[in-house]
Structure formats: structure tokens, C-alpha cells
mmCIF file of C-alpha atoms and ligand atoms in Angstrom:
data_model
loop_
_atom_site.group_PDB
_atom_site.id
_atom_site.type_symbol
_atom_site.label_atom_id
_atom_site.label_comp_id
_atom_site.label_asym_id
_atom_site.label_seq_id
_atom_site.Cartn_x
_atom_site.Cartn_y
_atom_site.Cartn_z
ATOM 1 C CA MET A 1 -18.172 19.107 14.247
ATOM 2 C CA THR A 2 -21.220 17.568 12.528
ATOM 3 C CA GLU A 3 -21.537 13.829 12.086
ATOM 4 C CA GLN A 4 -20.764 14.179 8.399
ATOM 5 C CA SER A 5 -17.590 16.299 8.682
ATOM 6 C CA ASP A 6 -14.194 14.608 8.469
ATOM 7 C CA VAL A 7 -12.504 13.791 11.775
ATOM 8 C CA LYS A 8 -9.044 13.018 13.086
ATOM 9 C CA LEU A 9 -8.616 10.565 15.930
ATOM 10 C CA THR A 10 -5.600 9.692 17.998
ATOM 11 C CA TYR A 11 -4.510 6.066 17.820
ATOM 12 C CA ALA A 12 -5.839 5.533 21.367
ATOM 13 C CA GLU A 13 -9.219 7.035 20.431
ATOM 14 C CA LEU A 14 -9.509 4.811 17.369
ATOM 15 C CA VAL A 15 -8.537 1.725 19.378
ATOM 16 C CA GLY A 16 -11.223 2.617 21.943
ATOM 17 C CA LEU A 17 -13.901 3.007 19.282
ATOM 18 C CA LEU A 18 -13.011 -0.268 17.544
ATOM 19 C CA GLU A 19 -12.775 -2.108 20.863
ATOM 20 C CA ALA A 20 -16.330 -0.969 21.686
ATOM 21 C CA ILE A 21 -17.500 -2.396 18.326
ATOM 22 C CA PHE A 22 -15.865 -5.766 18.948
ATOM 23 C CA LEU A 23 -17.238 -5.932 22.491
ATOM 24 C CA ARG A 24 -20.746 -5.034 21.332
ATOM 25 C CA HIS A 25 -20.642 -7.824 18.742
ATOM 26 C CA GLY A 26 -19.760 -10.599 21.145
ATOM 27 C CA VAL A 27 -15.950 -10.559 21.286
ATOM 28 C CA SER A 28 -14.275 -11.199 24.676
ATOM 29 C CA GLY A 29 -12.433 -8.325 26.357
ATOM 30 C CA ASP A 30 -8.959 -9.731 25.658
ATOM 31 C CA ALA A 31 -9.665 -10.475 22.005
ATOM 32 C CA ALA A 32 -11.439 -7.130 21.454
ATOM 33 C CA ARG A 33 -8.390 -5.250 22.756
ATOM 34 C CA VAL A 34 -6.004 -7.179 20.489
ATOM 35 C CA LEU A 35 -8.183 -6.912 17.354
ATOM 36 C CA ALA A 36 -8.899 -3.217 17.887
ATOM 37 C CA ALA A 37 -5.202 -2.404 18.284
ATOM 38 C CA ASN A 38 -4.413 -4.443 15.167
ATOM 39 C CA CYS A 39 -7.069 -2.793 12.992
ATOM 40 C CA ALA A 40 -6.306 0.728 14.262
ATOM 41 C CA ALA A 41 -2.582 0.198 13.569
ATOM 42 C CA CYS A 42 -3.409 -0.794 9.971
ATOM 43 C CA GLU A 43 -5.471 2.370 9.508
ATOM 44 C CA ARG A 44 -2.785 4.541 11.173
ATOM 45 C CA ASP A 45 -0.073 3.126 8.901
ATOM 46 C CA GLY A 46 -2.038 3.407 5.654
ATOM 47 C CA SER A 47 -2.685 -0.344 5.285
ATOM 48 C CA PHE A 48 -6.110 0.675 4.066
ATOM 49 C CA SER A 49 -7.160 -2.704 2.646
ATOM 50 C CA HIS A 50 -6.993 -4.059 6.225
ATOM 51 C CA GLY A 51 -7.867 -1.039 8.371
ATOM 52 C CA ILE A 52 -11.347 0.202 9.226
ATOM 53 C CA PHE A 53 -12.456 -0.840 5.728
ATOM 54 C CA ARG A 54 -12.645 -4.325 7.310
ATOM 55 C CA MET A 55 -14.939 -3.401 10.225
ATOM 56 C CA PRO A 56 -18.239 -4.104 8.410
ATOM 57 C CA GLY A 57 -16.791 -7.519 7.494
ATOM 58 C CA TYR A 58 -15.815 -8.243 11.106
ATOM 59 C CA VAL A 59 -19.314 -7.240 12.244
ATOM 60 C CA SER A 60 -21.192 -9.257 9.611
ATOM 61 C CA THR A 61 -18.951 -12.266 10.304
ATOM 62 C CA LEU A 62 -19.554 -12.059 14.057
ATOM 63 C CA ASN A 63 -23.301 -11.631 13.472
ATOM 64 C CA SER A 64 -23.305 -14.696 11.221
ATOM 65 C CA GLY A 65 -21.944 -16.944 13.991
ATOM 66 C CA TRP A 66 -19.059 -18.062 11.730
ATOM 67 C CA VAL A 67 -16.319 -17.005 14.179
ATOM 68 C CA ASP A 68 -16.271 -17.499 17.940
ATOM 69 C CA GLY A 69 -15.405 -14.131 19.487
ATOM 70 C CA GLN A 70 -15.276 -15.749 22.932
ATOM 71 C CA ALA A 71 -12.908 -18.602 21.986
ATOM 72 C CA LEU A 72 -10.185 -19.387 24.508
ATOM 73 C CA PRO A 73 -7.071 -20.481 22.587
ATOM 74 C CA LEU A 74 -5.415 -23.685 23.792
ATOM 75 C CA VAL A 75 -1.610 -23.312 23.891
ATOM 76 C CA GLU A 76 0.436 -26.545 23.811
ATOM 77 C CA ASP A 77 4.152 -26.806 24.557
ATOM 78 C CA CYS A 78 4.998 -29.703 22.255
ATOM 79 C CA ALA A 79 8.803 -29.612 21.776
ATOM 80 C CA PRO A 80 11.803 -27.522 22.872
ATOM 81 C CA SER A 81 11.236 -25.152 19.937
ATOM 82 C CA PHE A 82 7.649 -25.857 18.910
ATOM 83 C CA VAL A 83 4.419 -24.334 20.193
ATOM 84 C CA ARG A 84 0.992 -25.287 18.863
ATOM 85 C CA VAL A 85 -2.218 -23.354 19.396
ATOM 86 C CA ASP A 86 -5.765 -24.462 18.751
ATOM 87 C CA ALA A 87 -7.573 -21.143 18.255
ATOM 88 C CA LYS A 88 -10.862 -23.041 18.586
ATOM 89 C CA GLY A 89 -12.631 -21.111 15.865
ATOM 90 C CA GLY A 90 -11.590 -17.703 17.209
ATOM 91 C CA PHE A 91 -9.308 -15.060 15.711
ATOM 92 C CA ALA A 92 -5.612 -15.691 15.047
ATOM 93 C CA GLN A 93 -4.233 -12.570 16.731
ATOM 94 C CA PRO A 94 -5.522 -13.388 20.250
ATOM 95 C CA ALA A 95 -4.120 -16.904 19.738
ATOM 96 C CA LEU A 96 -0.714 -15.336 19.006
ATOM 97 C CA GLU A 97 -1.000 -13.212 22.145
ATOM 98 C CA ALA A 98 -1.857 -16.275 24.246
ATOM 99 C CA ALA A 99 1.252 -18.087 22.951
ATOM 100 C CA ARG A 100 3.661 -15.138 22.952
ATOM 101 C CA PRO A 101 5.256 -15.642 26.434
ATOM 102 C CA LEU A 102 5.985 -19.334 25.770
ATOM 103 C CA VAL A 103 7.323 -18.602 22.266
ATOM 104 C CA LEU A 104 9.654 -15.888 23.603
ATOM 105 C CA ASP A 105 10.835 -18.200 26.331
ATOM 106 C CA LYS A 106 11.676 -20.903 23.760
ATOM 107 C CA VAL A 107 13.531 -18.441 21.530
ATOM 108 C CA LYS A 108 15.543 -17.329 24.554
ATOM 109 C CA GLN A 109 16.342 -20.933 25.505
ATOM 110 C CA ASN A 110 16.948 -22.406 22.066
ATOM 111 C CA GLY A 111 17.505 -19.538 19.618
ATOM 112 C CA ILE A 112 14.476 -20.418 17.492
ATOM 113 C CA ALA A 113 10.798 -21.253 17.876
ATOM 114 C CA VAL A 114 8.005 -22.321 15.569
ATOM 115 C CA LEU A 115 4.453 -21.277 16.415
ATOM 116 C CA ALA A 116 1.714 -23.195 14.604
ATOM 117 C CA ILE A 117 -1.807 -21.803 14.974
ATOM 118 C CA ARG A 118 -4.764 -23.780 13.641
ATOM 119 C CA ARG A 119 -8.534 -23.387 13.504
ATOM 120 C CA SER A 120 -8.075 -19.617 13.381
ATOM 121 C CA HIS A 121 -9.580 -16.679 11.485
ATOM 122 C CA HIS A 122 -7.195 -14.041 10.082
ATOM 123 C CA PHE A 123 -8.739 -10.990 8.452
ATOM 124 C CA SER A 124 -5.914 -8.464 8.653
ATOM 125 C CA ALA A 125 -2.464 -7.482 7.476
ATOM 126 C CA LEU A 126 0.423 -9.645 8.723
ATOM 127 C CA TRP A 127 2.963 -6.947 9.494
ATOM 128 C CA PRO A 128 1.398 -6.179 12.930
ATOM 129 C CA ASP A 129 2.043 -9.846 13.815
ATOM 130 C CA VAL A 130 5.775 -9.815 12.995
ATOM 131 C CA GLU A 131 6.953 -6.234 13.598
ATOM 132 C CA PRO A 132 6.801 -6.450 17.423
ATOM 133 C CA PHE A 133 9.200 -9.436 17.397
ATOM 134 C CA ALA A 134 11.743 -7.388 15.433
ATOM 135 C CA GLU A 135 11.271 -4.499 17.864
ATOM 136 C CA GLN A 136 12.506 -6.977 20.489
ATOM 137 C CA GLY A 137 15.602 -7.818 18.450
ATOM 138 C CA LEU A 138 14.245 -11.004 16.814
ATOM 139 C CA VAL A 139 13.806 -12.079 13.192
ATOM 140 C CA ALA A 140 10.238 -13.192 12.424
ATOM 141 C CA LEU A 141 8.520 -14.817 9.470
ATOM 142 C CA SER A 142 4.815 -15.512 9.202
ATOM 143 C CA PHE A 143 2.543 -17.221 6.692
ATOM 144 C CA VAL A 144 -1.254 -17.326 6.582
ATOM 145 C CA ASN A 145 -3.619 -18.844 4.043
ATOM 146 C CA SER A 146 -7.029 -17.365 3.294
ATOM 147 C CA MET A 147 -9.983 -18.312 1.045
ATOM 148 C CA ALA A 148 -9.864 -19.969 -2.372
ATOM 149 C CA CYS A 149 -9.773 -17.054 -4.812
ATOM 150 C CA VAL A 150 -6.444 -17.531 -6.634
ATOM 151 C CA VAL A 151 -5.930 -19.902 -9.572
ATOM 152 C CA PRO A 152 -2.600 -21.750 -9.705
ATOM 153 C CA GLN A 153 -0.431 -20.657 -12.624
ATOM 154 C CA GLY A 154 -2.083 -21.755 -15.886
ATOM 155 C CA GLY A 155 -5.030 -23.284 -14.027
ATOM 156 C CA LYS A 156 -8.763 -22.681 -14.199
ATOM 157 C CA LYS A 157 -9.954 -23.354 -10.683
ATOM 158 C CA ALA A 158 -9.470 -21.015 -7.699
ATOM 159 C CA LEU A 159 -7.606 -23.094 -5.144
ATOM 160 C CA PHE A 160 -5.139 -20.955 -3.208
ATOM 161 C CA GLY A 161 -5.856 -18.069 -0.892
ATOM 162 C CA THR A 162 -4.160 -14.717 -1.387
ATOM 163 C CA ASN A 163 -1.662 -16.229 1.080
ATOM 164 C CA PRO A 164 0.635 -13.477 2.380
ATOM 165 C CA VAL A 165 4.170 -13.824 3.702
ATOM 166 C CA ALA A 166 5.576 -11.302 6.176
ATOM 167 C CA PHE A 167 9.186 -10.895 7.289
ATOM 168 C CA ALA A 168 10.607 -8.623 9.980
ATOM 169 C CA THR A 169 14.149 -8.044 11.177
ATOM 170 C CA PRO A 170 15.771 -5.538 13.503
ATOM 171 C CA ARG A 171 18.252 -3.128 11.952
ATOM 172 C CA LYS A 172 20.645 -0.721 13.547
ATOM 173 C CA GLY A 173 19.555 2.855 14.086
ATOM 174 C CA ARG A 174 16.215 2.502 12.347
ATOM 175 C CA PRO A 175 12.829 0.869 12.840
ATOM 176 C CA PRO A 176 12.730 -2.820 11.843
ATOM 177 C CA PHE A 177 12.820 -3.727 8.162
ATOM 178 C CA VAL A 178 9.466 -5.374 7.408
ATOM 179 C CA PHE A 179 7.807 -6.583 4.252
ATOM 180 C CA ASP A 180 4.335 -8.043 4.073
ATOM 181 C CA GLN A 181 2.982 -9.195 0.738
ATOM 182 C CA ALA A 182 0.228 -11.334 -0.713
ATOM 183 C CA SER A 183 1.268 -14.139 -3.075
ATOM 184 C CA SER A 184 -1.543 -13.085 -5.426
ATOM 185 C CA ALA A 185 -0.936 -10.279 -7.922
ATOM 186 C CA ILE A 186 -3.213 -8.093 -5.775
ATOM 187 C CA ALA A 187 -4.812 -8.579 -2.353
ATOM 188 C CA HIS A 188 -8.525 -9.412 -2.333
ATOM 189 C CA GLY A 189 -9.126 -6.340 -0.145
ATOM 190 C CA ASP A 190 -7.658 -4.093 -2.840
ATOM 191 C CA VAL A 191 -9.943 -5.682 -5.448
ATOM 192 C CA GLN A 192 -12.915 -4.825 -3.212
ATOM 193 C CA ILE A 193 -11.656 -1.250 -2.856
ATOM 194 C CA ALA A 194 -11.169 -0.960 -6.644
ATOM 195 C CA ALA A 195 -14.730 -2.237 -7.215
ATOM 196 C CA ARG A 196 -16.127 0.241 -4.684
ATOM 197 C CA GLU A 197 -14.179 3.190 -6.088
ATOM 198 C CA GLY A 198 -14.632 2.264 -9.759
ATOM 199 C CA HIS A 199 -10.933 1.686 -10.574
ATOM 200 C CA ALA A 200 -9.747 -0.877 -13.108
ATOM 201 C CA LEU A 201 -7.246 -3.558 -12.061
ATOM 202 C CA LYS A 202 -3.908 -3.900 -13.836
ATOM 203 C CA PRO A 203 -3.674 -6.473 -16.620
ATOM 204 C CA GLY A 204 -2.448 -9.832 -15.282
ATOM 205 C CA GLN A 205 -4.152 -9.543 -11.900
ATOM 206 C CA GLY A 206 -7.455 -11.335 -12.442
ATOM 207 C CA VAL A 207 -9.737 -13.472 -14.590
ATOM 208 C CA ASP A 208 -13.533 -13.470 -14.961
ATOM 209 C CA ARG A 209 -15.892 -16.373 -14.249
ATOM 210 C CA ASP A 210 -15.028 -17.903 -17.671
ATOM 211 C CA GLY A 211 -11.309 -17.792 -16.912
ATOM 212 C CA GLN A 212 -10.763 -14.920 -19.330
ATOM 213 C CA PRO A 213 -8.316 -12.139 -18.390
ATOM 214 C CA THR A 214 -10.114 -9.066 -17.046
ATOM 215 C CA THR A 215 -9.286 -5.721 -15.463
ATOM 216 C CA ASP A 216 -12.836 -5.320 -14.093
ATOM 217 C CA PRO A 217 -12.725 -5.831 -10.295
ATOM 218 C CA LYS A 218 -16.443 -6.624 -10.237
ATOM 219 C CA ALA A 219 -15.918 -9.460 -12.726
ATOM 220 C CA VAL A 220 -13.206 -10.872 -10.458
ATOM 221 C CA LEU A 221 -15.473 -10.662 -7.406
ATOM 222 C CA ASP A 222 -18.473 -12.067 -9.295
ATOM 223 C CA GLY A 223 -17.247 -15.632 -9.813
ATOM 224 C CA GLY A 224 -13.824 -14.724 -11.214
ATOM 225 C CA ALA A 225 -10.455 -15.213 -9.554
ATOM 226 C CA LEU A 226 -7.073 -13.641 -8.934
ATOM 227 C CA LEU A 227 -3.740 -14.707 -10.440
ATOM 228 C CA PRO A 228 -0.572 -15.413 -8.472
ATOM 229 C CA PHE A 229 2.096 -12.685 -8.655
ATOM 230 C CA GLY A 230 5.013 -13.476 -10.945
ATOM 231 C CA GLY A 231 3.482 -16.502 -12.701
ATOM 232 C CA HIS A 232 4.741 -19.916 -11.591
ATOM 233 C CA LYS A 233 7.005 -18.375 -8.929
ATOM 234 C CA GLY A 234 4.117 -16.761 -7.048
ATOM 235 C CA SER A 235 2.097 -19.935 -7.559
ATOM 236 C CA SER A 236 4.791 -21.965 -5.785
ATOM 237 C CA ILE A 237 4.933 -19.458 -2.924
ATOM 238 C CA ALA A 238 1.126 -19.661 -2.541
ATOM 239 C CA LEU A 239 1.449 -23.457 -2.480
ATOM 240 C CA MET A 240 4.184 -23.280 0.154
ATOM 241 C CA VAL A 241 1.990 -21.013 2.295
ATOM 242 C CA GLU A 242 -0.849 -23.576 2.100
ATOM 243 C CA ILE A 243 1.613 -26.250 3.273
ATOM 244 C CA LEU A 244 3.055 -24.194 6.147
ATOM 245 C CA ALA A 245 -0.117 -22.428 7.342
ATOM 246 C CA ALA A 246 -2.541 -25.326 6.875
ATOM 247 C CA ALA A 247 -0.972 -28.772 6.354
ATOM 248 C CA LEU A 248 1.721 -28.211 8.971
ATOM 249 C CA THR A 249 -0.471 -26.494 11.555
ATOM 250 C CA GLY A 250 -3.519 -28.743 11.162
ATOM 251 C CA GLY A 251 -5.664 -25.872 9.831
ATOM 252 C CA HIS A 252 -7.877 -25.875 6.734
ATOM 253 C CA PHE A 253 -6.556 -25.355 3.228
ATOM 254 C CA SER A 254 -8.054 -22.238 1.626
ATOM 255 C CA TRP A 255 -10.512 -24.362 -0.401
ATOM 256 C CA GLU A 256 -11.553 -26.630 2.457
ATOM 257 C CA PHE A 257 -13.869 -24.653 4.698
ATOM 258 C CA ASP A 258 -17.540 -24.104 3.874
ATOM 259 C CA TRP A 259 -19.043 -20.870 5.157
ATOM 260 C CA SER A 260 -22.147 -20.973 2.950
ATOM 261 C CA ALA A 261 -24.469 -21.569 5.913
ATOM 262 C CA HIS A 262 -23.231 -18.333 7.542
ATOM 263 C CA GLU A 263 -24.546 -15.445 5.490
ATOM 264 C CA GLY A 264 -22.258 -12.430 5.901
ATOM 265 C CA ALA A 265 -19.211 -14.529 6.882
ATOM 266 C CA GLN A 266 -15.998 -13.079 5.436
ATOM 267 C CA THR A 267 -13.117 -14.272 7.626
ATOM 268 C CA PRO A 268 -11.090 -17.228 6.300
ATOM 269 C CA PHE A 269 -11.005 -20.206 8.711
ATOM 270 C CA THR A 270 -7.481 -21.506 8.177
ATOM 271 C CA GLY A 271 -4.122 -21.466 10.014
ATOM 272 C CA GLN A 272 -0.971 -19.426 10.539
ATOM 273 C CA LEU A 273 2.689 -20.335 11.028
ATOM 274 C CA PHE A 274 5.469 -18.269 12.609
ATOM 275 C CA ILE A 275 9.217 -18.865 12.657
ATOM 276 C CA ILE A 276 11.010 -16.682 15.217
ATOM 277 C CA ILE A 277 14.819 -16.561 15.338
ATOM 278 C CA ASP A 278 17.271 -14.923 17.720
ATOM 279 C CA PRO A 279 19.881 -13.503 15.287
ATOM 280 C CA GLU A 280 22.505 -13.305 18.042
ATOM 281 C CA ARG A 281 22.756 -17.107 17.828
ATOM 282 C CA GLY A 282 24.233 -16.645 14.331
ATOM 283 C CA GLY A 283 27.391 -15.503 16.094
ATOM 284 C CA ASN A 284 27.562 -12.195 14.235
ATOM 285 C CA ALA A 285 27.521 -9.416 16.812
ATOM 286 C CA SER A 286 27.019 -6.819 14.073
ATOM 287 C CA PHE A 287 23.898 -8.443 12.581
ATOM 288 C CA GLU A 288 21.726 -5.330 12.932
ATOM 289 C CA ALA A 289 24.422 -3.096 11.443
ATOM 290 C CA ARG A 290 24.809 -5.526 8.503
ATOM 291 C CA VAL A 291 21.055 -5.367 7.844
ATOM 292 C CA SER A 292 21.168 -1.576 7.905
ATOM 293 C CA GLN A 293 24.136 -1.576 5.535
ATOM 294 C CA LEU A 294 22.305 -3.873 3.128
ATOM 295 C CA CYS A 295 19.211 -1.660 3.183
ATOM 296 C CA ASP A 296 21.372 1.374 2.373
ATOM 297 C CA MET A 297 22.997 -0.511 -0.495
ATOM 298 C CA VAL A 298 19.575 -1.360 -1.969
ATOM 299 C CA LEU A 299 18.658 2.328 -2.029
ATOM 300 C CA GLU A 300 22.067 3.308 -3.364
ATOM 301 C CA ALA A 301 21.624 0.728 -6.100
ATOM 302 C CA GLY A 302 18.534 2.605 -7.238
ATOM 303 C CA GLN A 303 15.452 1.126 -5.598
ATOM 304 C CA ASP A 304 13.020 4.006 -4.920
ATOM 305 C CA ARG A 305 12.278 3.015 -1.368
ATOM 306 C CA LEU A 306 12.250 0.059 0.975
ATOM 307 C CA PRO A 307 9.189 -1.887 2.111
ATOM 308 C CA GLY A 308 7.775 -0.297 5.234
ATOM 309 C CA ASP A 309 8.995 3.229 4.350
ATOM 310 C CA ARG A 310 5.522 4.250 3.124
ATOM 311 C CA ARG A 311 3.876 2.898 6.286
ATOM 312 C CA HIS A 312 6.305 4.633 8.590
ATOM 313 C CA ALA A 313 5.891 7.950 6.757
ATOM 314 C CA ILE A 314 2.089 7.726 7.074
ATOM 315 C CA ARG A 315 2.436 6.664 10.718
ATOM 316 C CA ALA A 316 4.605 9.704 11.501
ATOM 317 C CA VAL A 317 1.962 12.068 10.076
ATOM 318 C CA ALA A 318 -0.847 10.245 11.929
ATOM 319 C CA GLU A 319 1.071 10.447 15.194
ATOM 320 C CA LYS A 320 1.467 14.205 14.723
ATOM 321 C CA ASP A 321 -1.908 15.170 13.224
ATOM 322 C CA GLY A 322 -4.218 12.265 14.079
ATOM 323 C CA ILE A 323 -5.663 9.457 11.953
ATOM 324 C CA PRO A 324 -7.999 10.950 9.341
ATOM 325 C CA LEU A 325 -11.448 9.392 8.875
ATOM 326 C CA LYS A 326 -14.226 10.422 6.545
ATOM 327 C CA GLY A 327 -17.213 11.786 8.503
ATOM 328 C CA GLU A 328 -19.549 9.138 7.127
ATOM 329 C CA THR A 329 -17.096 6.366 8.031
ATOM 330 C CA TYR A 330 -16.762 7.718 11.568
ATOM 331 C CA ALA A 331 -20.565 7.922 11.884
ATOM 332 C CA ARG A 332 -20.894 4.303 10.714
ATOM 333 C CA LEU A 333 -18.271 3.116 13.201
ATOM 334 C CA LYS A 334 -20.087 4.944 16.018
ATOM 335 C CA GLN A 335 -23.311 3.296 14.916
ATOM 336 C CA PHE A 336 -21.631 -0.139 15.042
ATOM 337 C CA ALA A 337 -20.367 0.705 18.539
ATOM 338 C CA GLU A 338 -23.535 2.199 19.955
ATOM 339 C CA GLY A 339 -26.395 0.782 17.885
HETATM 340 P P1 NDP B 1 1.597 -4.420 -1.397
HETATM 341 O O1 NDP B 1 1.879 -4.965 -2.748
HETATM 342 O O2 NDP B 1 0.893 -3.125 -1.303
HETATM 343 O O3 NDP B 1 2.945 -4.259 -0.562
HETATM 344 C C1 NDP B 1 3.727 -5.404 -0.312
HETATM 345 C C2 NDP B 1 5.007 -5.025 0.377
HETATM 346 O O4 NDP B 1 5.838 -4.341 -0.555
HETATM 347 C C3 NDP B 1 4.826 -4.070 1.561
HETATM 348 O O5 NDP B 1 5.752 -4.401 2.541
HETATM 349 C C4 NDP B 1 5.102 -2.699 0.951
HETATM 350 O O6 NDP B 1 5.597 -1.750 1.870
HETATM 351 C C5 NDP B 1 6.140 -3.034 -0.085
HETATM 352 N N1 NDP B 1 6.114 -2.145 -1.229
HETATM 353 C C6 NDP B 1 5.028 -1.757 -1.948
HETATM 354 N N2 NDP B 1 5.414 -0.962 -2.956
HETATM 355 C C7 NDP B 1 6.760 -0.854 -2.880
HETATM 356 C C8 NDP B 1 7.734 -0.164 -3.643
HETATM 357 N N3 NDP B 1 7.415 0.584 -4.691
HETATM 358 N N4 NDP B 1 9.027 -0.281 -3.273
HETATM 359 C C9 NDP B 1 9.379 -1.029 -2.199
HETATM 360 N N5 NDP B 1 8.501 -1.689 -1.436
HETATM 361 C C10 NDP B 1 7.205 -1.610 -1.770
HETATM 362 O O7 NDP B 1 0.802 -5.490 -0.494
HETATM 363 P P2 NDP B 1 -0.191 -6.651 -0.939
HETATM 364 O O8 NDP B 1 -1.215 -6.032 -1.792
HETATM 365 O O9 NDP B 1 0.541 -7.805 -1.452
HETATM 366 O O10 NDP B 1 -0.814 -7.019 0.488
HETATM 367 C C11 NDP B 1 -1.566 -6.030 1.194
HETATM 368 C C12 NDP B 1 -1.880 -6.499 2.569
HETATM 369 O O11 NDP B 1 -2.876 -7.497 2.513
HETATM 370 C C13 NDP B 1 -0.729 -7.112 3.365
HETATM 371 O O12 NDP B 1 -0.634 -6.423 4.584
HETATM 372 C C14 NDP B 1 -1.157 -8.558 3.597
HETATM 373 O O13 NDP B 1 -0.764 -9.090 4.850
HETATM 374 C C15 NDP B 1 -2.658 -8.423 3.543
HETATM 375 N N6 NDP B 1 -3.271 -9.702 3.218
HETATM 376 C C16 NDP B 1 -3.850 -10.414 4.224
HETATM 377 C C17 NDP B 1 -4.402 -11.658 3.955
HETATM 378 C C18 NDP B 1 -4.976 -12.495 5.039
HETATM 379 O O14 NDP B 1 -5.366 -13.627 4.763
HETATM 380 N N7 NDP B 1 -5.058 -12.032 6.275
HETATM 381 C C19 NDP B 1 -4.429 -12.205 2.596
HETATM 382 C C20 NDP B 1 -3.750 -11.368 1.629
HETATM 383 C C21 NDP B 1 -3.210 -10.158 1.935
HETATM 384 P P3 NDP B 1 4.644 -0.547 2.406
HETATM 385 O O15 NDP B 1 3.634 -1.193 3.314
HETATM 386 O O16 NDP B 1 5.552 0.402 3.089
HETATM 387 O O17 NDP B 1 3.988 0.046 1.184
HETATM 388 O O1 PYC B 2 -6.929 -9.001 1.168
HETATM 389 O O2 PYC B 2 -6.627 -10.957 0.235
HETATM 390 C C1 PYC B 2 -6.987 -10.248 1.183
HETATM 391 C C2 PYC B 2 -7.458 -10.906 2.429
HETATM 392 C C3 PYC B 2 -7.902 -12.170 2.575
HETATM 393 C C4 PYC B 2 -8.237 -12.320 3.906
HETATM 394 C C5 PYC B 2 -7.993 -11.153 4.534
HETATM 395 N N1 PYC B 2 -7.497 -10.292 3.610
#
């Protein structure tokens, strides 16, 4: 195999390579392990806008001093069903890991827990944050705000982040049902990919720096903005995410942080909220079977596929054949890891 030929890595091999990159760029051992697993899972599952495509952004952000890779999250037990975490300028996923045992304990005791993370950087997909809860039989919702690049419906000024919402629930006989979607018409990562690969956006996804509709991803990235999905409805969901992920947690709104002194910084410095529910407390012993039945009905009613089906199909192939990487991408990752 030459450096330029395409390669296939196992999930464990990709995690190891990404972990080495995080460690080499100043991330603590615990955080490097969590971030590497998260990013490798995105690549394995075909979440390409948040897989290894993001590694140069992680590296340039760490080099810029904008994020603290060594941050030790402070977990506070503040009410029977409420956990707060100050991520102290570090990444959100290690903050979630630090809080997980207390959150699970509260769900067990009380049937529900809220986890509010503030002063955190989230640069990934949300499904890896919620899916593990559903694998443990719990229902999980999460909200994160990002950087101001979305104009409210009918507005001119980018105010909201791309603000995704993710939902996960167990279902009988199948992997959890999970959806994970931005509240913008397209994720910022996909605009970057379209610009790199020379694809046009769909009409209704973005505006240029003069507020005029455009399908040119470069015009969106060069002073333009994205639109919410579904007009005023997506705009309200983006607003709700700002309230839950920032106002409620004590994190920054998407327009509030200033990273201009940190050249190369790309990770939004905001907040994240989780709501975790034990469905058994609903008193319906057949909850998981009911979810499965509903999913079947959606397909029977004519929907092509369910959210998560594409990811699981790509995951199954990757688990059998390995995770494919372009040779030049692999070489670049090795360079990040080894210098
Ligand atoms: P998509 O529009 O690609 O997909 C959204 C959801 O819909 C997924 O669960 C997907 O399942 C499902 N889906 C897609 N197409 C269909 C279909 N035809 N039928 C049924 N279900 C379908 O995602 P977005 O572009 O909105 O977001 C991409 C990623 O970007 C997300 O993971 C999000 O978390 C991330 N993001 C992160 C941000 C951050 O601040 N950290 C900010 C914004 C976005 P499947 O995966 O199986 O295709
Ligand atoms: O794809 O919109 C996005 C995004 C923002 C922050 C991380 N991903």
C-alpha cells in the first residue's frame, strides 16, 4: 500500500489514529478518547459532515488556543432531576461523559433528568450523544446551539446557529430509533463540503452577503447566511434551541461569542441541553413494542425509510469491510498524528 492508495480501517484503528491526533494537539487522555470515538463513529456511519472532514478544524481550533483540551468539567448536582456542568471552555462530549453516572442515577431514582452543559464546544453530530441512552432503554433528547450563520425567517441578520435537535428512543427488536437534524435548511458542514466539491445548494437554503437568495455555497460562506428549514417553523425551533442550549444552561447564544482573536478557531462556544426519560415510568410495559409498531406503520404508509436507516446500513458495511478513507486523507491524518 502506498501513502496515496485508498485504505480501509477498522473502527478501533480509526479511533486510535484520531486519538493520537487529539493527544498530539494538547487534548487530555480522557477527552481525546471520547472525541476520537465520537468522530470515528460519525465517519463509520456516513455522517460525513461531522466525521474526519472535521479533523483539520479540530486541529486548527486547538492550535489557536480557542478551546481548552485539558479542561476538567465541573459537575454539579443541583436538584433531584437536574445536573449542571461547567465545561470550562473544553469540549461538550467529555462534559457529558463526566456527568453520565450522576444523570443515570437520577433517571433511575426519579424517572427523568435534565443535563445542562455550559461553556462547551460542540463540533460534531448529536446522534452519538443520544443513541447510547436509548441503547440502555431510555428516551433522550438533546439540543445544541452553534455559531451565528442562520437568519431568522424573513430577517436579514444571521443570529441563530444551525442548532440541531436529536431524539433517540429504544424500540423492540431493532436498534434505537434516532433522528438528528439541524434547524437550518442545510448543515454548515454540508455547505463547506458543497463548496469544496463544487456542488450547488438547493434553492431556499442560503442567501449571499446582500441577503439575496443564492445556490452558490461559496457565496453563503463568504458573508452570506443559511435559512431555517421550513420557514417560520424552523425559525421557531432554532429559537427554542437557543433558549434551551444557551439561556437555560448559562452558555452563550450563537451570536454572543467572539473568536476573532483566535485565527483558525472553528468550534462554537455555546451550551447543550439533554432531557433523559425512563419510559417505563409511563406505565406502559409495551412501550418499545409500540414504538416499533409505529415505525412499521410509517413505512407501510409510504415513507421511503426511517431516520437512522441510512446510518445503520453504512455502519453494517463498515463493520464488515472496514471504514474507507481516501489515501490522501489517511496520509493527512497520519501527518496530524505524527508531525
Ligand atoms: P440530514 O438532513 O442529513 O438528516 C437529518 C435526519 O433525517 C437524520 O436523522 C437522517 O437519518 C434523517 N433523514 C435524512 N433523509 C431522510 C429520508 N429521506 N427519510 C427519512 N429520514 C431521513 O441532517 P442535517 O443536515 O440536518 O444535519 C447533519 C448533521 O449535522 C447532524 O448530525 C447534526 O447533529 C449535525 N450538526 C451539528 C451541529 C453542531 O453545532 N454540533 C450544528 C448543525 C448540525 P440518516 O442519518 O439515517 O440519514
Ligand atoms: O454543520 O452546522 C454545522 C455545524 C456547526 C457546528 C458544528 N457543525
